[in-house]
Amino acid sequence: MLVLVINSGSSSLKYQVRDVAAGSVLTEGLIEKIGMGNGGDGDGEIEGPRDHAEALEQVGAAIHAELGDLELGAVGHRVVHGGERFAEPVLIDNEITRAIERLNPLAPLHNPANVLGIRAITRKWPDLPQVAVFDTAFHRSLPEHAWRYAVPDELYTNHGIRRYGFHGTSHEYVTHRAAGLLGVPVDEFDGVIAHLGNGASVTAIRGGKSVDTSMGFTPLEGLVMGTRSGDLDPSILVFLGRAGWTPEDIDTMLNRESGLKGLAGNNDMRSVVEASEAGDAKASMALAVTSYRLAKYIGGYHVAVGGAKALVFTAGIGENSYQFRALVADKLGALGIELDAGLNSQRSKEPRVISTPESAIPVLVVPTDEEQAIAEATAAVVHPSTAP
Ligand code: AMP
């Protein structure tokens, strides 16, 4: 089945046409500056549509130009927030669209754009099945002791303030592939998955299900990321508020100016590693803070899953930065984890083991592929018999 995967942001729209069975990308593209332009200037660069509907007209034209008359089987939408309701991908109808819209306050930058994308497709291709695949859904299996914050109950009951967790599509996909690589049934897989990209989160997996995850009410909590602080003492925010910082100032500082960027002046792991190797003390400190924080989480999640049987690295940094993986593994001696330096530094796009045979548990690198995961989930909802 051919699935159009849509990742709709407030001013951008990423798309891919996927052949689900082959796992291949037939065409892909990115439309930017939605709402900022006047319909594009026709020089080959697609840019500047007036709204999401016009952006989708451009997607339709680009797909047609590239692939001719092909039969799309369904559209799969990456939807950031599924709140407490959505524990798995769903076939979209008007009621589901309204339910996603009601979650807008929980993801004010993302869900409204997802809804615009869904409505635009409904108008353009009314007969095409659409499926919502939620970034939070995989974490609906968290037990209450993991998702509760120790604040007055009314914050949860009146405002929905709890841990939701994100990157769920990636964590689930990588869980399945890691279990496959190790030859264990997925429902017997106990491990820790570190998704380390520009955004980063770590998830504790027990019996193939998420039982804890480092991102929380928003994607800010947890690990040190490219530009996000991750965990910090909440009183710092009170302190800054009293010192005159506005909520917007604090939001910008924590989400856009912190993390590697705040510590080392650069949010790109490659540059930070290079600077550290060239003797830049701030870059080395940033790597030490970032790897230490992750190692602490891995230790904590080893406990959460009752003894992890594998540690898995994925996403841009997790898949590519052998230096960062080594820094983390160096701090995990207490768990008996030992990397094979040769295997760790090999470059490959394949899922692989990078630990020594003596390591107490295997350490894996498993490339993630969120678009393929969304395409597979979409196909499985539309035609359950195609489920992998
Ligand atoms: P993602 O958000 O998954 O695309 O990951 C982005 C992060 O991965 C950035 O910090 C990049 O510097 C990092 N990254 C991508 N490729 C490499 C590489 N070859 N070596 C080290 N880090 C990389």
Tab-separated table of C-alpha atoms and ligand atoms in Angstrom:
chain	number	residue	atom	x	y	z
A	1	MET	CA	0.000	0.000	0.000
A	2	LEU	CA	1.173	3.554	-0.737
A	3	VAL	CA	0.798	5.885	2.224
A	4	LEU	CA	1.223	9.642	2.203
A	5	VAL	CA	2.853	10.525	5.531
A	6	ILE	CA	2.201	14.086	6.667
A	7	ASN	CA	4.023	15.945	9.418
A	8	SER	CA	2.247	19.257	9.614
A	9	GLY	CA	3.762	22.136	11.588
A	10	SER	CA	2.411	25.624	12.135
A	11	SER	CA	4.283	27.044	9.132
A	12	SER	CA	5.714	23.951	7.457
A	13	LEU	CA	4.515	20.645	6.079
A	14	LYS	CA	6.773	17.639	5.535
A	15	TYR	CA	5.517	14.799	3.398
A	16	GLN	CA	6.654	11.429	2.119
A	17	VAL	CA	4.984	8.864	-0.092
A	18	ARG	CA	5.923	5.449	1.268
A	19	ASP	CA	5.573	1.978	-0.172
A	20	VAL	CA	4.808	0.270	3.122
A	21	ALA	CA	5.699	-3.297	2.153
A	22	ALA	CA	8.993	-2.330	0.503
A	23	GLY	CA	9.814	0.209	3.231
A	24	SER	CA	10.841	2.619	0.462
A	25	VAL	CA	10.315	6.358	-0.055
A	26	LEU	CA	8.819	7.138	-3.489
A	27	THR	CA	8.994	10.884	-3.094
A	28	GLU	CA	9.279	13.417	-0.320
A	29	GLY	CA	9.328	17.124	0.237
A	30	LEU	CA	9.059	20.031	2.611
A	31	ILE	CA	6.822	23.034	2.176
A	32	GLU	CA	7.818	25.996	4.276
A	33	LYS	CA	6.599	29.486	5.061
A	34	ILE	CA	2.939	28.461	5.093
A	35	GLY	CA	0.819	31.529	5.750
A	36	MET	CA	3.697	33.835	4.840
A	37	GLY	CA	3.627	33.845	1.075
A	38	ASN	CA	1.420	34.333	-1.908
A	39	GLY	CA	1.407	30.926	-3.537
A	40	GLY	CA	5.026	30.496	-4.645
A	41	ASP	CA	7.024	32.112	-7.411
A	42	GLY	CA	7.001	29.183	-9.812
A	43	ASP	CA	10.803	28.783	-10.096
A	44	GLY	CA	10.772	25.194	-8.902
A	45	GLU	CA	11.135	25.978	-5.221
A	46	ILE	CA	7.791	25.338	-3.559
A	47	GLU	CA	7.258	28.091	-1.073
A	48	GLY	CA	4.919	30.593	0.391
A	49	PRO	CA	1.438	29.020	0.229
A	50	ARG	CA	-1.323	31.051	1.858
A	51	ASP	CA	-2.536	28.256	4.132
A	52	HIS	CA	-2.386	24.492	4.739
A	53	ALA	CA	-5.000	23.840	2.040
A	54	GLU	CA	-2.870	25.616	-0.526
A	55	ALA	CA	0.220	23.791	0.761
A	56	LEU	CA	-1.573	20.501	0.139
A	57	GLU	CA	-2.447	21.577	-3.385
A	58	GLN	CA	1.292	21.990	-3.900
A	59	VAL	CA	1.962	18.571	-2.349
A	60	GLY	CA	-0.626	17.000	-4.686
A	61	ALA	CA	0.942	18.704	-7.707
A	62	ALA	CA	4.477	17.734	-6.670
A	63	ILE	CA	3.489	14.087	-6.131
A	64	HIS	CA	1.703	14.009	-9.486
A	65	ALA	CA	4.670	15.595	-11.285
A	66	GLU	CA	7.037	13.105	-9.685
A	67	LEU	CA	5.018	9.902	-9.782
A	68	GLY	CA	2.147	10.444	-12.220
A	69	ASP	CA	-1.261	8.920	-11.464
A	70	LEU	CA	-0.680	6.679	-8.519
A	71	GLU	CA	-3.216	5.236	-6.172
A	72	LEU	CA	-2.630	6.421	-2.617
A	73	GLY	CA	-4.117	3.964	-0.128
A	74	ALA	CA	-4.228	6.269	2.896
A	75	VAL	CA	-2.762	9.296	4.617
A	76	GLY	CA	-0.920	8.937	7.935
A	77	HIS	CA	-0.610	12.040	10.101
A	78	ARG	CA	2.012	12.494	12.782
A	79	VAL	CA	-0.029	14.031	15.604
A	80	VAL	CA	1.996	15.270	18.544
A	81	HIS	CA	-0.519	15.053	21.380
A	82	GLY	CA	-3.060	12.319	21.922
A	83	GLY	CA	-3.784	13.305	25.544
A	84	GLU	CA	-5.191	10.578	27.775
A	85	ARG	CA	-7.599	9.276	25.184
A	86	PHE	CA	-5.433	7.947	22.393
A	87	ALA	CA	-3.369	4.863	23.162
A	88	GLU	CA	-2.984	3.793	19.549
A	89	PRO	CA	-3.349	5.033	15.971
A	90	VAL	CA	-6.948	5.743	14.907
A	91	LEU	CA	-8.930	6.142	11.725
A	92	ILE	CA	-9.874	9.814	11.512
A	93	ASP	CA	-13.457	11.025	11.244
A	94	ASN	CA	-15.045	14.319	12.289
A	95	GLU	CA	-15.363	13.275	15.918
A	96	ILE	CA	-11.688	12.264	16.086
A	97	THR	CA	-10.634	15.543	14.459
A	98	ARG	CA	-12.611	17.482	17.059
A	99	ALA	CA	-11.065	15.363	19.839
A	100	ILE	CA	-7.567	16.206	18.558
A	101	GLU	CA	-8.599	19.856	18.418
A	102	ARG	CA	-9.755	19.728	22.044
A	103	LEU	CA	-6.166	18.747	22.940
A	104	ASN	CA	-4.808	21.990	21.435
A	105	PRO	CA	-4.145	23.578	24.857
A	106	LEU	CA	-1.744	20.716	25.676
A	107	ALA	CA	0.300	21.222	22.486
A	108	PRO	CA	-0.475	24.756	21.326
A	109	LEU	CA	2.274	24.857	18.704
A	110	HIS	CA	1.604	21.453	17.180
A	111	ASN	CA	-1.925	20.067	17.414
A	112	PRO	CA	-3.626	23.043	15.712
A	113	ALA	CA	-1.329	22.516	12.710
A	114	ASN	CA	-2.124	18.788	12.690
A	115	VAL	CA	-5.845	19.590	12.615
A	116	LEU	CA	-5.344	22.051	9.733
A	117	GLY	CA	-3.529	19.315	7.806
A	118	ILE	CA	-6.300	16.778	8.467
A	119	ARG	CA	-9.078	19.181	7.423
A	120	ALA	CA	-7.202	20.218	4.274
A	121	ILE	CA	-6.859	16.563	3.209
A	122	THR	CA	-10.514	15.868	4.030
A	123	ARG	CA	-11.483	18.643	1.621
A	124	LYS	CA	-8.999	17.671	-1.089
A	125	TRP	CA	-9.378	13.884	-1.002
A	126	PRO	CA	-12.631	13.186	0.916
A	127	ASP	CA	-12.593	9.454	0.148
A	128	LEU	CA	-9.010	8.785	1.241
A	129	PRO	CA	-8.777	7.135	4.681
A	130	GLN	CA	-6.716	9.192	7.138
A	131	VAL	CA	-5.037	7.827	10.254
A	132	ALA	CA	-3.672	9.791	13.224
A	133	VAL	CA	-0.487	8.383	14.756
A	134	PHE	CA	0.210	10.021	18.106
A	135	ASP	CA	3.619	10.829	19.554
A	136	THR	CA	2.261	10.272	23.067
A	137	ALA	CA	0.321	7.033	22.460
A	138	PHE	CA	3.083	4.504	23.206
A	139	HIS	CA	3.452	6.015	26.686
A	140	ARG	CA	-0.196	5.462	27.666
A	141	SER	CA	1.004	2.250	29.316
A	142	LEU	CA	2.918	4.205	32.000
A	143	PRO	CA	1.788	3.196	35.473
A	144	GLU	CA	0.308	5.991	37.582
A	145	HIS	CA	3.353	6.161	39.859
A	146	ALA	CA	5.405	7.108	36.787
A	147	TRP	CA	3.031	9.631	35.222
A	148	ARG	CA	1.933	11.513	38.352
A	149	TYR	CA	3.666	14.704	39.460
A	150	ALA	CA	3.640	15.236	43.220
A	151	VAL	CA	1.537	18.396	43.057
A	152	PRO	CA	-2.048	19.053	44.248
A	153	ASP	CA	-4.495	16.700	42.563
A	154	GLU	CA	-6.494	19.552	41.004
A	155	LEU	CA	-3.581	20.343	38.681
A	156	TYR	CA	-4.163	16.946	37.142
A	157	THR	CA	-7.944	16.861	37.312
A	158	ASN	CA	-8.526	20.471	36.194
A	159	HIS	CA	-5.587	21.058	33.879
A	160	GLY	CA	-4.431	17.612	32.733
A	161	ILE	CA	-0.972	18.215	34.217
A	162	ARG	CA	0.785	14.843	34.206
A	163	ARG	CA	3.595	13.092	32.327
A	164	TYR	CA	2.549	12.271	28.766
A	165	GLY	CA	5.913	11.535	27.140
A	166	PHE	CA	6.809	12.031	23.470
A	167	HIS	CA	8.816	10.383	20.644
A	168	GLY	CA	6.514	7.398	21.217
A	169	THR	CA	6.390	6.370	17.555
A	170	SER	CA	10.174	6.143	17.481
A	171	HIS	CA	10.472	4.359	20.841
A	172	GLU	CA	7.895	1.771	19.772
A	173	TYR	CA	9.470	1.188	16.352
A	174	VAL	CA	12.951	0.836	17.863
A	175	THR	CA	11.631	-1.511	20.580
A	176	HIS	CA	10.297	-3.867	17.880
A	177	ARG	CA	13.491	-3.747	15.828
A	178	ALA	CA	15.729	-4.236	18.885
A	179	ALA	CA	13.692	-7.239	20.009
A	180	GLY	CA	13.967	-8.622	16.467
A	181	LEU	CA	17.734	-8.136	16.430
A	182	LEU	CA	18.076	-9.936	19.762
A	183	GLY	CA	15.676	-12.681	18.692
A	184	VAL	CA	13.264	-12.178	21.603
A	185	PRO	CA	9.473	-11.767	21.282
A	186	VAL	CA	8.664	-8.082	21.652
A	187	ASP	CA	6.408	-8.726	24.646
A	188	GLU	CA	9.414	-10.184	26.467
A	189	PHE	CA	11.731	-7.253	25.693
A	190	ASP	CA	12.956	-5.381	28.795
A	191	GLY	CA	15.352	-2.552	28.037
A	192	VAL	CA	16.192	1.118	27.891
A	193	ILE	CA	15.876	3.084	24.629
A	194	ALA	CA	17.780	6.369	24.275
A	195	HIS	CA	16.379	8.466	21.398
A	196	LEU	CA	19.065	11.140	21.043
A	197	GLY	CA	18.334	13.682	18.350
A	198	ASN	CA	18.053	17.435	18.542
A	199	GLY	CA	15.199	16.570	20.908
A	200	ALA	CA	16.112	13.662	23.172
A	201	SER	CA	14.276	11.259	25.438
A	202	VAL	CA	14.916	7.947	27.126
A	203	THR	CA	12.267	5.306	27.739
A	204	ALA	CA	12.085	2.319	30.078
A	205	ILE	CA	10.548	-0.680	28.300
A	206	ARG	CA	9.148	-3.649	30.204
A	207	GLY	CA	7.527	-6.491	28.316
A	208	GLY	CA	7.661	-4.374	25.154
A	209	LYS	CA	5.661	-1.558	26.785
A	210	SER	CA	6.712	1.900	27.931
A	211	VAL	CA	6.774	2.028	31.746
A	212	ASP	CA	8.602	5.350	32.147
A	213	THR	CA	9.937	8.081	29.900
A	214	SER	CA	11.984	11.212	30.460
A	215	MET	CA	9.848	13.771	28.605
A	216	GLY	CA	6.878	14.882	30.641
A	217	PHE	CA	3.943	17.267	30.353
A	218	THR	CA	5.892	18.801	27.470
A	219	PRO	CA	9.032	17.704	25.596
A	220	LEU	CA	11.152	19.954	27.847
A	221	GLU	CA	11.653	17.567	30.755
A	222	GLY	CA	14.441	15.033	31.087
A	223	LEU	CA	17.682	14.903	29.133
A	224	VAL	CA	19.930	17.772	28.100
A	225	MET	CA	19.012	18.395	24.432
A	226	GLY	CA	20.231	20.529	21.509
A	227	THR	CA	18.545	23.702	22.750
A	228	ARG	CA	16.396	22.470	25.684
A	229	SER	CA	17.535	22.377	29.295
A	230	GLY	CA	15.842	19.163	30.375
A	231	ASP	CA	15.412	18.752	34.162
A	232	LEU	CA	16.078	21.642	36.495
A	233	ASP	CA	14.875	22.909	39.849
A	234	PRO	CA	11.412	24.436	39.199
A	235	SER	CA	12.193	27.160	41.751
A	236	ILE	CA	14.599	28.651	39.222
A	237	LEU	CA	11.539	29.645	37.183
A	238	VAL	CA	9.889	31.231	40.216
A	239	PHE	CA	13.117	33.079	40.932
A	240	LEU	CA	13.295	34.379	37.354
A	241	GLY	CA	9.603	35.322	37.374
A	242	ARG	CA	10.172	37.408	40.505
A	243	ALA	CA	13.181	38.984	38.806
A	244	GLY	CA	10.881	40.204	36.026
A	245	TRP	CA	11.229	37.523	33.337
A	246	THR	CA	7.955	37.011	31.467
A	247	PRO	CA	6.567	33.496	30.747
A	248	GLU	CA	7.623	34.002	27.105
A	249	ASP	CA	11.198	34.931	28.153
A	250	ILE	CA	11.430	31.813	30.299
A	251	ASP	CA	9.898	29.602	27.603
A	252	THR	CA	12.373	30.873	24.990
A	253	MET	CA	15.347	30.492	27.313
A	254	LEU	CA	14.467	26.917	28.314
A	255	ASN	CA	13.405	25.633	24.885
A	256	ARG	CA	15.642	27.535	22.476
A	257	GLU	CA	18.712	28.828	24.286
A	258	SER	CA	19.600	26.063	26.728
A	259	GLY	CA	20.965	22.525	26.404
A	260	LEU	CA	24.127	22.104	24.321
A	261	LYS	CA	23.563	25.588	22.915
A	262	GLY	CA	23.405	27.156	26.362
A	263	LEU	CA	26.421	25.251	27.672
A	264	ALA	CA	28.679	25.145	24.613
A	265	GLY	CA	27.252	27.850	22.343
A	266	ASN	CA	26.281	25.294	19.676
A	267	ASN	CA	23.296	22.955	19.473
A	268	ASP	CA	24.858	20.525	16.971
A	269	MET	CA	26.481	17.480	18.553
A	270	ARG	CA	29.031	17.098	15.741
A	271	SER	CA	30.340	20.628	16.316
A	272	VAL	CA	30.404	20.206	20.086
A	273	VAL	CA	32.386	16.946	19.828
A	274	GLU	CA	34.827	18.538	17.363
A	275	ALA	CA	35.275	21.580	19.614
A	276	SER	CA	35.859	19.343	22.621
A	277	GLU	CA	38.467	17.306	20.718
A	278	ALA	CA	40.177	20.584	19.771
A	279	GLY	CA	40.481	21.474	23.469
A	280	ASP	CA	37.431	23.719	24.011
A	281	ALA	CA	36.725	23.445	27.748
A	282	LYS	CA	33.095	24.570	27.483
A	283	ALA	CA	32.359	21.941	24.835
A	284	SER	CA	33.928	19.248	27.041
A	285	MET	CA	31.887	20.424	30.019
A	286	ALA	CA	28.692	20.354	27.898
A	287	LEU	CA	29.425	16.761	26.846
A	288	ALA	CA	30.142	15.784	30.439
A	289	VAL	CA	26.837	17.270	31.662
A	290	THR	CA	24.835	15.732	28.791
A	291	SER	CA	26.332	12.239	29.065
A	292	TYR	CA	26.164	12.234	32.881
A	293	ARG	CA	22.469	13.157	32.820
A	294	LEU	CA	21.713	10.362	30.358
A	295	ALA	CA	23.761	7.829	32.346
A	296	LYS	CA	21.770	8.708	35.493
A	297	TYR	CA	18.504	8.122	33.628
A	298	ILE	CA	19.750	4.794	32.269
A	299	GLY	CA	20.634	3.711	35.814
A	300	GLY	CA	17.207	4.794	37.051
A	301	TYR	CA	15.389	3.017	34.241
A	302	HIS	CA	17.440	-0.131	34.809
A	303	VAL	CA	15.644	-0.161	38.162
A	304	ALA	CA	12.283	0.813	36.604
A	305	VAL	CA	12.261	-2.224	34.309
A	306	GLY	CA	13.476	-4.603	37.013
A	307	GLY	CA	16.840	-5.134	35.301
A	308	ALA	CA	17.276	-4.005	31.697
A	309	LYS	CA	18.364	-6.718	29.284
A	310	ALA	CA	19.490	-4.280	26.571
A	311	LEU	CA	20.468	-0.655	26.068
A	312	VAL	CA	19.579	0.844	22.689
A	313	PHE	CA	20.804	4.062	21.065
A	314	THR	CA	18.849	5.704	18.246
A	315	ALA	CA	18.252	9.002	16.315
A	316	GLY	CA	20.846	11.458	14.940
A	317	ILE	CA	23.277	11.427	17.878
A	318	GLY	CA	22.485	7.913	19.101
A	319	GLU	CA	23.019	6.414	15.632
A	320	ASN	CA	26.064	8.441	14.599
A	321	SER	CA	28.088	9.820	17.466
A	322	TYR	CA	30.350	6.998	18.648
A	323	GLN	CA	32.150	9.552	20.816
A	324	PHE	CA	28.976	10.418	22.702
A	325	ARG	CA	27.968	6.748	23.049
A	326	ALA	CA	31.418	6.026	24.506
A	327	LEU	CA	31.112	8.900	26.995
A	328	VAL	CA	27.785	7.493	28.237
A	329	ALA	CA	28.958	3.875	28.354
A	330	ASP	CA	32.070	4.914	30.335
A	331	LYS	CA	29.722	5.970	33.135
A	332	LEU	CA	27.771	2.689	33.130
A	333	GLY	CA	30.453	0.374	34.514
A	334	ALA	CA	28.291	-0.217	37.585
A	335	LEU	CA	25.770	-1.963	35.313
A	336	GLY	CA	28.523	-4.119	33.799
A	337	ILE	CA	28.145	-2.395	30.436
A	338	GLU	CA	31.194	-2.544	28.180
A	339	LEU	CA	31.404	-1.259	24.606
A	340	ASP	CA	33.598	-2.845	21.938
A	341	ALA	CA	35.562	0.213	20.738
A	342	GLY	CA	35.911	-1.195	17.215
A	343	LEU	CA	32.221	-2.047	16.818
A	344	ASN	CA	31.185	1.255	18.393
A	345	SER	CA	33.188	3.344	15.922
A	346	GLN	CA	32.017	1.468	12.804
A	347	ARG	CA	29.669	3.445	10.567
A	348	SER	CA	26.583	1.570	9.417
A	349	LYS	CA	22.906	2.157	8.695
A	350	GLU	CA	22.033	-1.342	9.959
A	351	PRO	CA	20.813	-2.271	13.442
A	352	ARG	CA	23.810	-3.711	15.274
A	353	VAL	CA	25.379	-4.745	18.578
A	354	ILE	CA	28.274	-2.530	19.759
A	355	SER	CA	29.097	-4.141	23.142
A	356	THR	CA	31.660	-6.828	23.969
A	357	PRO	CA	30.557	-10.433	24.568
A	358	GLU	CA	31.508	-9.871	28.233
A	359	SER	CA	29.170	-6.872	28.639
A	360	ALA	CA	26.479	-7.657	31.238
A	361	ILE	CA	23.823	-6.614	28.699
A	362	PRO	CA	24.069	-5.957	24.961
A	363	VAL	CA	24.261	-2.368	23.760
A	364	LEU	CA	22.614	-1.814	20.371
A	365	VAL	CA	22.429	0.898	17.756
A	366	VAL	CA	19.065	0.737	15.984
A	367	PRO	CA	18.245	3.368	13.342
A	368	THR	CA	14.827	4.887	13.838
A	369	ASP	CA	12.450	5.686	10.973
A	370	GLU	CA	9.398	7.565	12.208
A	371	GLU	CA	7.892	7.954	8.731
A	372	GLN	CA	8.061	4.211	8.065
A	373	ALA	CA	6.558	3.575	11.503
A	374	ILE	CA	3.703	5.982	10.711
A	375	ALA	CA	3.186	4.403	7.284
A	376	GLU	CA	3.078	0.890	8.780
A	377	ALA	CA	0.693	1.964	11.552
A	378	THR	CA	-1.548	3.675	9.002
A	379	ALA	CA	-1.652	0.618	6.754
A	380	ALA	CA	-2.403	-1.608	9.754
A	381	VAL	CA	-5.402	0.561	10.748
A	382	VAL	CA	-6.783	0.746	7.201
A	383	HIS	CA	-6.115	-2.921	6.364
A	384	PRO	CA	-5.546	-4.826	9.621
A	385	SER	CA	-4.409	-7.897	7.671
A	386	THR	CA	-1.274	-5.996	6.525
A	387	ALA	CA	-0.011	-5.498	10.093
A	388	PRO	CA	3.619	-6.601	10.354
B	1	AMP	P1	17.982	14.308	14.719
B	1	AMP	O1	17.135	15.303	15.478
B	1	AMP	O2	17.626	12.878	15.018
B	1	AMP	O3	18.091	14.591	13.258
B	1	AMP	O4	19.484	14.472	15.302
B	1	AMP	C1	20.191	15.692	15.212
B	1	AMP	C2	21.476	15.569	16.030
B	1	AMP	O5	22.239	14.433	15.550
B	1	AMP	C3	22.399	16.783	15.926
B	1	AMP	O6	22.914	17.110	17.213
B	1	AMP	C4	23.516	16.294	15.042
B	1	AMP	O7	24.743	16.940	15.317
B	1	AMP	C5	23.593	14.835	15.410
B	1	AMP	N1	24.247	14.089	14.351
B	1	AMP	C6	23.789	13.820	13.106
B	1	AMP	N2	24.732	13.147	12.382
B	1	AMP	C7	25.806	13.014	13.191
B	1	AMP	C8	27.098	12.424	13.048
B	1	AMP	N3	27.489	11.853	11.885
B	1	AMP	N4	27.927	12.452	14.106
B	1	AMP	C9	27.536	13.035	15.260
B	1	AMP	N5	26.348	13.603	15.478
B	1	AMP	C10	25.486	13.599	14.455
